[in-house]
Tab-separated table of C-alpha atoms in Angstrom:
chain	number	residue	atom	x	y	z
A	74	UNK	CA	-17.187	28.797	11.194
A	75	UNK	CA	-15.023	27.870	8.209
A	76	UNK	CA	-14.479	24.227	7.261
A	77	UNK	CA	-11.224	23.461	5.491
A	78	UNK	CA	-10.531	20.037	4.060
A	79	UNK	CA	-7.080	18.506	4.159
A	80	UNK	CA	-5.240	16.357	1.615
A	81	UNK	CA	-7.045	13.077	0.987
A	82	UNK	CA	-6.720	9.932	-1.045
A	83	UNK	CA	-10.505	9.647	-1.263
A	84	UNK	CA	-13.596	11.820	-0.704
A	85	UNK	CA	-15.414	11.990	2.622
A	86	UNK	CA	-18.263	9.912	1.255
A	87	UNK	CA	-15.925	6.933	0.787
A	88	UNK	CA	-13.834	7.307	3.939
A	89	UNK	CA	-14.243	4.859	6.800
A	90	UNK	CA	-13.920	7.631	9.358
A	91	UNK	CA	-13.561	11.391	9.628
A	92	UNK	CA	-11.032	13.118	11.870
A	93	UNK	CA	-12.065	16.703	12.591
A	94	UNK	CA	-9.395	19.071	13.884
A	95	UNK	CA	-10.672	22.208	15.585
A	96	UNK	CA	-8.118	24.917	14.815
A	97	UNK	CA	-10.138	27.438	16.809
A	98	UNK	CA	-9.806	25.217	19.881
A	99	UNK	CA	-6.047	24.988	19.376
A	100	UNK	CA	-5.853	28.774	19.042
A	101	UNK	CA	-7.943	29.166	22.197
A	102	UNK	CA	-5.634	26.809	24.082
A	103	UNK	CA	-2.584	28.765	22.957
A	104	UNK	CA	-4.068	32.040	24.191
A	105	UNK	CA	-5.053	30.367	27.486
A	106	UNK	CA	-1.509	29.061	27.961
A	107	UNK	CA	-0.058	32.489	27.154
A	108	UNK	CA	-2.111	33.998	29.971
A	109	UNK	CA	-1.127	31.145	32.285
A	110	UNK	CA	2.564	31.707	31.528
A	111	UNK	CA	2.467	35.369	32.531
A	112	UNK	CA	5.529	37.301	31.359
A	113	UNK	CA	7.224	34.255	29.819
A	114	UNK	CA	7.325	33.850	26.049
A	115	UNK	CA	4.903	31.122	25.014
A	116	UNK	CA	6.299	28.973	22.212
A	117	UNK	CA	4.409	26.268	20.315
A	118	UNK	CA	5.694	22.728	19.899
A	119	UNK	CA	4.605	21.360	16.520
A	120	UNK	CA	6.909	18.347	16.235
A	121	UNK	CA	5.606	15.053	14.822
A	122	UNK	CA	3.430	16.962	12.335
A	123	UNK	CA	1.808	18.963	15.150
A	124	UNK	CA	1.252	15.798	17.198
A	125	UNK	CA	-0.267	14.107	14.185
A	126	UNK	CA	-2.843	16.808	13.464
A	127	UNK	CA	-1.146	18.483	10.503
A	128	UNK	CA	1.509	21.152	10.979
A	129	UNK	CA	0.589	22.728	7.628
A	130	UNK	CA	-2.778	23.731	9.110
A	131	UNK	CA	-1.922	24.019	12.813
A	132	UNK	CA	1.198	26.199	12.631
A	133	UNK	CA	-0.398	29.006	10.570
A	134	UNK	CA	-3.394	28.987	12.930
A	135	UNK	CA	-1.047	29.392	15.894
A	136	UNK	CA	0.972	32.112	14.200
A	137	UNK	CA	-2.253	33.936	13.439
A	138	UNK	CA	-2.950	34.292	17.184
A	139	UNK	CA	0.545	35.380	18.109
A	140	UNK	CA	2.911	32.407	18.188
A	141	UNK	CA	6.381	33.453	17.053
A	142	UNK	CA	8.500	30.649	18.503
A	143	UNK	CA	8.099	27.082	17.210
A	144	UNK	CA	9.846	23.896	18.325
A	145	UNK	CA	10.324	20.723	16.292
A	146	UNK	CA	12.392	17.594	16.929
A	147	UNK	CA	14.258	17.002	13.655
A	148	UNK	CA	16.041	19.228	11.151
A	149	UNK	CA	13.791	18.063	8.305
A	150	UNK	CA	10.707	18.919	10.364
A	151	UNK	CA	12.163	22.406	10.697
A	152	UNK	CA	12.821	22.661	6.959
A	153	UNK	CA	9.223	21.658	6.214
A	154	UNK	CA	7.907	24.135	8.794
A	155	UNK	CA	10.003	26.987	7.416
A	156	UNK	CA	7.976	26.748	4.200
A	157	UNK	CA	4.748	27.094	6.199
A	158	UNK	CA	5.339	29.900	8.711
A	159	UNK	CA	6.536	33.427	8.104
A	160	UNK	CA	10.199	34.370	7.723
A	161	UNK	CA	10.117	36.153	11.087
A	162	UNK	CA	9.028	33.049	13.008
A	163	UNK	CA	11.851	31.351	14.903
A	164	UNK	CA	12.136	27.585	14.582
A	165	UNK	CA	14.152	25.637	17.132
A	166	UNK	CA	15.298	22.054	16.481
A	167	UNK	CA	15.314	20.033	19.706
A	168	UNK	CA	17.607	17.238	18.511
A	169	UNK	CA	20.194	19.719	17.340
A	170	UNK	CA	22.248	19.680	14.130
A	171	UNK	CA	23.221	16.381	12.578
A	172	UNK	CA	26.821	16.277	11.301
A	173	UNK	CA	25.613	16.585	7.696
A	174	UNK	CA	22.834	19.089	8.405
A	175	UNK	CA	24.479	22.067	10.095
A	176	UNK	CA	24.586	24.058	6.862
A	177	UNK	CA	20.880	23.338	6.310
A	178	UNK	CA	20.134	24.812	9.725
A	179	UNK	CA	21.814	28.017	8.623
A	180	UNK	CA	20.247	28.075	5.171
A	181	UNK	CA	16.721	27.556	6.490
A	182	UNK	CA	17.254	29.763	9.538
A	183	UNK	CA	16.785	27.003	12.109
A	184	UNK	CA	18.086	27.411	15.637
A	185	UNK	CA	19.598	24.182	16.961
A	186	UNK	CA	19.509	22.924	20.533
A	187	UNK	CA	23.051	21.850	21.464
A	188	UNK	CA	22.780	18.797	23.705
A	189	UNK	CA	26.361	17.525	23.732
A	190	UNK	CA	29.894	18.850	23.562
A	191	UNK	CA	30.131	17.241	20.125
A	192	UNK	CA	27.185	19.319	18.919
A	193	UNK	CA	28.759	22.428	20.422
A	194	UNK	CA	31.959	21.718	18.484
A	195	UNK	CA	30.000	21.002	15.299
A	196	UNK	CA	28.103	24.288	15.565
A	197	UNK	CA	31.288	26.208	16.340
A	198	UNK	CA	32.856	24.816	13.147
A	199	UNK	CA	29.785	26.010	11.263
A	200	UNK	CA	30.242	29.540	12.649
A	201	UNK	CA	33.799	29.503	11.305
A	202	UNK	CA	32.653	28.174	7.932
A	203	UNK	CA	29.889	30.762	7.684
A	204	UNK	CA	32.112	33.480	9.160
A	205	UNK	CA	29.300	34.752	11.330
A	206	UNK	CA	27.873	34.432	14.827
A	207	UNK	CA	25.112	31.810	14.942
A	208	UNK	CA	22.246	31.483	17.406
A	209	UNK	CA	21.831	28.343	19.481
A	210	UNK	CA	20.120	26.917	22.542
A	211	UNK	CA	22.096	25.048	25.183
A	212	UNK	CA	20.247	22.196	26.874
A	213	UNK	CA	21.410	20.869	30.239
A	214	UNK	CA	20.457	17.594	31.848
A	215	UNK	CA	18.809	18.616	35.108
A	216	UNK	CA	17.951	15.076	36.134
A	217	UNK	CA	16.032	13.269	33.403
A	218	UNK	CA	19.104	11.548	31.887
A	219	UNK	CA	17.762	11.959	28.385
A	220	UNK	CA	19.066	15.021	26.524
A	221	UNK	CA	21.448	17.747	27.565
A	222	UNK	CA	24.886	18.665	28.826
A	223	UNK	CA	26.020	16.977	32.027
A	224	UNK	CA	27.556	18.780	34.990
A	225	UNK	CA	30.968	17.716	33.657
A	226	UNK	CA	30.144	19.132	30.212
A	227	UNK	CA	29.034	22.431	31.722
A	228	UNK	CA	32.270	22.632	33.678
A	229	UNK	CA	34.266	22.034	30.480
A	230	UNK	CA	32.494	24.967	28.830
A	231	UNK	CA	32.932	27.147	31.904
A	232	UNK	CA	36.668	26.402	32.038
A	233	UNK	CA	37.154	26.960	28.307
A	234	UNK	CA	34.849	29.753	27.035
A	235	UNK	CA	36.550	29.552	23.621
A	236	UNK	CA	34.460	26.451	22.927
A	237	UNK	CA	31.428	28.727	22.599
A	238	UNK	CA	33.148	31.422	20.562
A	239	UNK	CA	30.956	32.403	17.623
A	240	UNK	CA	27.862	30.874	19.215
A	241	UNK	CA	25.211	33.264	20.489
A	242	UNK	CA	23.498	31.432	23.330
A	243	UNK	CA	20.036	32.980	23.506
A	244	UNK	CA	18.289	30.269	25.545
A	245	UNK	CA	19.313	27.669	28.135
A	246	UNK	CA	16.773	24.912	28.589
A	247	UNK	CA	16.061	21.642	30.336
A	248	UNK	CA	13.036	19.349	30.581
A	249	UNK	CA	10.957	18.187	33.544
A	250	UNK	CA	10.543	14.455	34.055
A	251	UNK	CA	7.579	14.564	36.456
A	252	UNK	CA	5.711	17.765	35.611
A	253	UNK	CA	2.381	15.913	35.358
A	254	UNK	CA	2.750	15.061	39.073
A	255	UNK	CA	2.675	18.473	40.815
A	256	UNK	CA	3.601	17.049	44.223
A	257	UNK	CA	6.697	15.217	43.009
A	258	UNK	CA	9.822	16.686	44.655
A	259	UNK	CA	11.794	15.986	41.470
A	260	UNK	CA	10.217	19.101	39.922
A	261	UNK	CA	11.823	21.487	42.396
A	262	UNK	CA	15.067	19.511	42.322
A	263	UNK	CA	15.264	19.949	38.557
A	264	UNK	CA	14.383	23.631	38.765
A	265	UNK	CA	17.188	24.263	41.232
A	266	UNK	CA	19.646	22.241	39.182
A	267	UNK	CA	18.848	24.203	36.039
A	268	UNK	CA	19.509	27.455	37.899
A	269	UNK	CA	22.795	26.131	39.259
A	270	UNK	CA	24.031	24.828	35.901
A	271	UNK	CA	22.969	27.962	34.012
A	272	UNK	CA	25.081	30.091	36.359
A	273	UNK	CA	28.206	28.592	34.737
A	274	UNK	CA	27.040	29.288	31.184
A	275	UNK	CA	26.616	32.507	29.189
A	276	UNK	CA	23.747	34.658	30.467
A	277	UNK	CA	20.535	33.822	28.617
A	278	UNK	CA	16.803	33.351	29.269
A	279	UNK	CA	15.890	29.991	30.798
A	280	UNK	CA	13.250	27.434	29.798
A	281	UNK	CA	12.194	24.406	31.825
A	282	UNK	CA	8.462	23.896	31.315
A	283	UNK	CA	6.590	22.184	28.536
A	284	UNK	CA	2.808	21.717	28.826
A	285	UNK	CA	2.419	20.330	32.340
A	286	UNK	CA	5.183	22.466	33.806
A	287	UNK	CA	3.241	25.636	32.997
A	288	UNK	CA	0.696	24.566	35.630
A	289	UNK	CA	3.316	24.220	38.388
A	290	UNK	CA	3.363	27.960	38.993
A	291	UNK	CA	5.274	31.128	38.111
A	292	UNK	CA	8.622	29.816	39.407
A	293	UNK	CA	8.619	27.306	36.541
A	294	UNK	CA	7.736	29.758	33.776
A	295	UNK	CA	11.118	31.493	33.595
A	296	UNK	CA	11.835	33.127	30.226
A	297	UNK	CA	10.050	30.763	27.856
A	298	UNK	CA	7.565	27.893	28.048
A	299	UNK	CA	7.162	25.187	25.418
A	300	UNK	CA	3.615	23.758	25.363
A	301	UNK	CA	2.888	20.949	22.959
A	302	UNK	CA	0.271	18.446	24.105
A	303	UNK	CA	-1.727	21.112	25.954
A	304	UNK	CA	-2.231	22.989	22.689
A	305	UNK	CA	-4.137	19.972	21.415
A	306	UNK	CA	-6.355	19.575	24.479
A	307	UNK	CA	-4.477	16.916	26.457
A	308	UNK	CA	-4.870	17.335	30.224
A	309	UNK	CA	-1.730	18.726	31.929
A	310	UNK	CA	-2.196	16.533	35.006
A	311	UNK	CA	-4.753	14.318	36.680
A	312	UNK	CA	-5.104	16.475	39.806
A	313	UNK	CA	-7.069	19.327	38.233
A	314	UNK	CA	-9.999	19.704	35.877
A	315	UNK	CA	-8.875	20.087	32.282
A	316	UNK	CA	-9.608	23.677	31.268
A	317	UNK	CA	-8.278	23.178	27.750
A	318	UNK	CA	-10.586	22.717	24.792
A	319	UNK	CA	-10.673	19.389	22.996
A	320	UNK	CA	-9.199	19.784	19.526
A	321	UNK	CA	-10.183	16.563	17.767
A	322	UNK	CA	-13.242	14.497	16.971
A	323	UNK	CA	-13.093	11.028	15.431
A	324	UNK	CA	-16.304	9.785	13.808
A	325	UNK	CA	-16.288	6.240	12.485
A	326	UNK	CA	-18.641	4.767	9.919
A	327	UNK	CA	-20.704	1.626	10.616
A	328	UNK	CA	-20.041	-0.957	7.909
A	329	UNK	CA	-22.350	-3.751	8.992
A	330	UNK	CA	-25.034	-4.561	11.572
A	331	UNK	CA	-25.860	-8.033	12.833
A	332	UNK	CA	-27.707	-9.875	15.584
A	333	UNK	CA	-25.750	-12.307	17.765
A	334	UNK	CA	-27.226	-14.791	20.183
A	335	UNK	CA	-26.161	-16.160	23.579
A	336	UNK	CA	-22.716	-17.715	23.353
A	337	UNK	CA	-21.941	-16.481	19.833
A	338	UNK	CA	-18.320	-15.371	19.484
A	339	UNK	CA	-17.298	-11.941	18.224
A	340	UNK	CA	-13.916	-11.064	16.712
A	341	UNK	CA	-10.518	-12.730	16.671
A	342	UNK	CA	-10.143	-15.375	19.349
A	343	UNK	CA	-13.901	-15.209	19.955
A	344	UNK	CA	-13.052	-13.471	23.228
A	345	UNK	CA	-16.501	-11.890	23.552
A	346	UNK	CA	-19.528	-14.145	23.963
A	347	UNK	CA	-22.727	-12.416	25.118
A	348	UNK	CA	-25.013	-14.023	27.650
A	349	UNK	CA	-28.081	-12.834	25.777
A	350	UNK	CA	-29.059	-11.535	22.339
A	351	UNK	CA	-27.125	-8.415	21.286
A	352	UNK	CA	-26.920	-6.115	18.285
A	353	UNK	CA	-23.366	-5.696	16.987
A	354	UNK	CA	-22.012	-3.013	14.655
A	355	UNK	CA	-18.750	-3.432	12.745
A	356	UNK	CA	-17.001	-0.064	12.499
A	357	UNK	CA	-14.335	1.034	10.002
A	358	UNK	CA	-11.506	1.899	12.417
A	359	UNK	CA	-8.794	-0.446	13.637
A	360	UNK	CA	-5.275	-0.516	14.971
A	361	UNK	CA	-3.884	0.339	11.509
A	362	UNK	CA	-5.645	3.670	12.044
A	363	UNK	CA	-3.900	4.232	15.372
A	364	UNK	CA	-6.776	2.953	17.494
A	365	UNK	CA	-4.987	0.572	19.831
A	366	UNK	CA	-5.880	-3.097	20.297
A	367	UNK	CA	-5.853	-2.386	24.024
A	368	UNK	CA	-9.239	-0.674	23.631
A	369	UNK	CA	-10.844	-4.041	22.947
A	370	UNK	CA	-13.252	-5.003	25.712
A	371	UNK	CA	-12.628	-1.835	27.736
A	372	UNK	CA	-13.127	1.157	25.437
A	373	UNK	CA	-16.325	2.534	23.973
A	374	UNK	CA	-17.864	4.800	21.388
A	375	UNK	CA	-20.847	7.139	21.708
A	376	UNK	CA	-23.921	7.716	19.624
A	377	UNK	CA	-25.401	10.904	20.994
A	378	UNK	CA	-25.926	10.165	24.700
A	379	UNK	CA	-25.754	6.385	24.278
A	380	UNK	CA	-22.581	4.586	25.306
A	381	UNK	CA	-21.520	1.780	22.959
A	382	UNK	CA	-19.005	-0.693	24.446
A	383	UNK	CA	-16.211	-2.028	22.256
A	384	UNK	CA	-16.578	-5.815	22.334
A	385	UNK	CA	-13.996	-8.387	21.340
A	386	UNK	CA	-10.602	-7.581	19.921
A	387	UNK	CA	-9.800	-4.538	17.799
A	388	UNK	CA	-8.777	-5.709	14.311
A	389	UNK	CA	-6.431	-4.035	11.851
A	390	UNK	CA	-9.218	-2.259	9.953
A	391	UNK	CA	-12.284	-2.575	12.169
A	392	UNK	CA	-13.737	-3.011	15.608
A	393	UNK	CA	-17.069	-4.202	16.991
A	394	UNK	CA	-19.516	-2.220	19.091
A	395	UNK	CA	-22.503	-3.371	21.117
A	396	UNK	CA	-25.223	-1.084	19.774
A	397	UNK	CA	-28.128	-2.859	21.474
A	398	UNK	CA	-29.055	0.314	23.364
A	399	UNK	CA	-29.650	2.277	20.157
A	400	UNK	CA	-33.291	2.254	19.007
A	401	UNK	CA	-33.788	0.199	15.836
A	402	UNK	CA	-35.247	3.226	14.091
A	403	UNK	CA	-31.875	4.995	14.406
A	404	UNK	CA	-29.632	2.108	13.459
A	405	UNK	CA	-28.424	1.890	9.870
A	406	UNK	CA	-25.343	1.071	7.850
A	407	UNK	CA	-23.209	4.181	7.156
A	408	UNK	CA	-24.269	5.859	10.396
A	409	UNK	CA	-21.443	7.487	12.348
A	410	UNK	CA	-20.382	6.985	15.947
A	411	UNK	CA	-17.923	9.026	17.993
A	412	UNK	CA	-14.747	7.255	19.067
A	413	UNK	CA	-13.302	10.599	20.203
A	414	UNK	CA	-15.597	13.504	20.890
A	415	UNK	CA	-17.528	15.478	23.469
A	416	UNK	CA	-18.314	12.362	25.518
A	417	UNK	CA	-14.907	10.713	25.196
A	418	UNK	CA	-11.690	12.724	25.123
A	419	UNK	CA	-8.280	11.748	23.833
A	420	UNK	CA	-7.248	11.232	27.468
A	421	UNK	CA	-10.218	8.871	28.001
A	422	UNK	CA	-9.186	6.790	25.001
A	423	UNK	CA	-5.612	6.743	26.280
A	424	UNK	CA	-6.703	5.554	29.715
A	425	UNK	CA	-8.598	2.627	28.159
A	426	UNK	CA	-5.534	1.688	26.129
A	427	UNK	CA	-3.153	1.960	29.072
A	428	UNK	CA	-1.187	4.799	27.510
A	429	UNK	CA	-1.154	8.610	27.341
A	430	UNK	CA	-2.940	11.110	25.136
A	431	UNK	CA	0.317	12.014	23.389
A	432	UNK	CA	0.564	8.509	21.930
A	433	UNK	CA	-3.091	8.449	20.880
A	434	UNK	CA	-2.807	11.727	18.950
A	435	UNK	CA	0.487	10.954	17.256
A	436	UNK	CA	-0.718	7.480	16.262
A	437	UNK	CA	-3.855	8.581	14.416
A	438	UNK	CA	-3.411	7.184	10.938
A	439	UNK	CA	-3.492	8.577	7.432
A	440	UNK	CA	-6.645	6.821	6.232
A	441	UNK	CA	-9.038	9.249	7.887
A	442	UNK	CA	-10.770	11.941	5.912
A	443	UNK	CA	-9.468	15.065	7.643
A	444	UNK	CA	-11.579	18.126	8.180
A	445	UNK	CA	-10.279	21.351	9.719
A	446	UNK	CA	-12.597	23.804	11.455
A	447	UNK	CA	-11.430	27.400	11.815
């Protein structure tokens, strides 16, 4: 096992918490998803700085185990990624080219997703300016009403093929709205609609499934799948056991220990008042670190096999734990507790906060000391 440190403003000894990213787990998840996807190409979505975990470390680890297709959201994410991965890796920009960024897409060898007729026209003008055929992805709206060409847009392109002259369409994609709900009939409706819309467009491989869609079966794999959250250990759906490896661990440092008596208030608003004597630990993680206020009173941490309830409100820089169950001989200032770890996954934290694992990962702040295990 190799431990790689990331960029830090302070050393580990002074950090309030340590976020450990397991690159080997991410690599394992990628290989697992490749097998699950069968003959389909398995891309890797590393937008939002690899879901907050550090694209500069995650992308090379993924490329090392075979990833050749990467997806980001913005042009500037693609430019940053191009400096990290090899020249042969293909980078696709989901939001497409901005009016003032088409030339950058060409210069940095970024493949745009064309979501509107305006983007199609913009990219066509760039082919004329560059005097060469340029690759692109066409996205169609199969029912999510978010990104993509409408039925009317597809018909315009079908009736006037000149609009796509100079554009090499090498993928047609859409996105599932309900993939995390395998029984939802919208999944099959969207699959059929993609097939119908693609029939009017230039022949190209199809892509419909991101992380959860891969688990809907072979009919949803098509030519390419685009896992993101699943790479980082987030459960694809709630109906099946999560076979993916957890990729992060968040260990927070105890700053102070105190005894509180019956009726004593803890935290802002004094919302927690114990009925009996309790031992309280103040921990150096708060909502400024991406640990939501919604965890107050419902979430927990772990110390080994001992569950430590979060009591009172989560503050900007700290939270309070009831550590009464920990033997006094083990309690001390500077000890660490797990807010995310083997006993409590990202999905568990999300459930306590009333959100999803995607938001938890991408919200993790920049004040953690980051450690990468490979």
